[in-house]
XYZ file of C-alpha atoms in Angstrom:
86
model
C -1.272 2.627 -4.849
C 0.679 5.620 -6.137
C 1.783 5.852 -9.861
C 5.784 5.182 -9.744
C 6.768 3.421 -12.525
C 8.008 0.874 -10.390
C 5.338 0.067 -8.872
C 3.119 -0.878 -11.949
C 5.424 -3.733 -12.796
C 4.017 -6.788 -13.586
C 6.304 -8.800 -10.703
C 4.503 -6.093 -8.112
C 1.046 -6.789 -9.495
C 1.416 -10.360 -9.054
C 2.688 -9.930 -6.101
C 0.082 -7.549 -4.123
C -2.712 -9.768 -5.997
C -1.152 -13.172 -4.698
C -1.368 -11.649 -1.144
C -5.333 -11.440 -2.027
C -5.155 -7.827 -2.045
C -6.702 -5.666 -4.484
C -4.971 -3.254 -6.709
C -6.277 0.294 -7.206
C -4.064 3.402 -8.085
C -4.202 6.605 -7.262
C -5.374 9.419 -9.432
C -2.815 11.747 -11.614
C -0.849 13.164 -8.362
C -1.963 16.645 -6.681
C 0.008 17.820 -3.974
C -3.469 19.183 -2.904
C -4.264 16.044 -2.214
C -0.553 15.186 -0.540
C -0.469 15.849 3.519
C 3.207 16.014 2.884
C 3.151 19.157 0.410
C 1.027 21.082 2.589
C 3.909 20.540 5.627
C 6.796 21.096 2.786
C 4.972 24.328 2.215
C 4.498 25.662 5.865
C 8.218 24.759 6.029
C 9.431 26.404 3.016
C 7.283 29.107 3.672
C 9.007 29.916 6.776
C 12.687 29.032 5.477
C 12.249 31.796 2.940
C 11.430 33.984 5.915
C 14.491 33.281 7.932
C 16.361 34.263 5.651
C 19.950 33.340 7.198
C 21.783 31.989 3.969
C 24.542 29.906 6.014
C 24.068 26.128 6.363
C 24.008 26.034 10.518
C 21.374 29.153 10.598
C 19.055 27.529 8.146
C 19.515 23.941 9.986
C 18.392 25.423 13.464
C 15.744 26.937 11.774
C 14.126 23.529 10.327
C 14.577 22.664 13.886
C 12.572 25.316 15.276
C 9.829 25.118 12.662
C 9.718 21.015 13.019
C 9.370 21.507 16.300
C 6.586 24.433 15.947
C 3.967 21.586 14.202
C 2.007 19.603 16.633
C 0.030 16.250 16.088
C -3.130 18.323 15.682
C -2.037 20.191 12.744
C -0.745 16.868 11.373
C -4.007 15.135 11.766
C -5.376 18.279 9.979
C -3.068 17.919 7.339
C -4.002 14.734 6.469
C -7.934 15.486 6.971
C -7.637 17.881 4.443
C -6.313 15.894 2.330
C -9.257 13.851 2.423
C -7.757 10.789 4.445
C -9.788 9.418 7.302
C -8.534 8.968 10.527
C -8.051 5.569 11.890
């Protein structure tokens, strides 16, 4: 489990505990270890690089670079991050 404030309630830690689960958080966040931040920085990466300041250029540009990442680089993402594949 991540570290949110909310989610270390006690009404949460009942709860995932009554569902027989067990509760284990996450260590002190890294975005190294965050599949997420790596994407958010190929994307800001090439933002920055587009360099078109106006709100439709830098739209279709998001577009372009979404559309650039395939499911291989977003299984890599993750198996970088140290996350299995299931």
């Amino acid at each position: 489990m991540d570290n949110l404030g909310s989610h270390k309630g006690k009404a949460v830690r009942q709860a995932i505990r009554g569902a027989g689960a067990k509760l284990i958080f996450l260590p002190k966040y890294s975005p190294d270890l965050n599949p997420i931040e790596q994407l958010f920085a190929k994307l800001k990466h090439h933002l920055r690089n587009a360099a078109q300041p106006t709100r439709r250029a830098v739209c279709e540009a998001i577009g372009q670079i979404l559309n650039s990442i395939s499911a291989d680089e977003c299984t890599n993402y993750f198996a970088n991050a140290g996350c299995g594949q299931t």
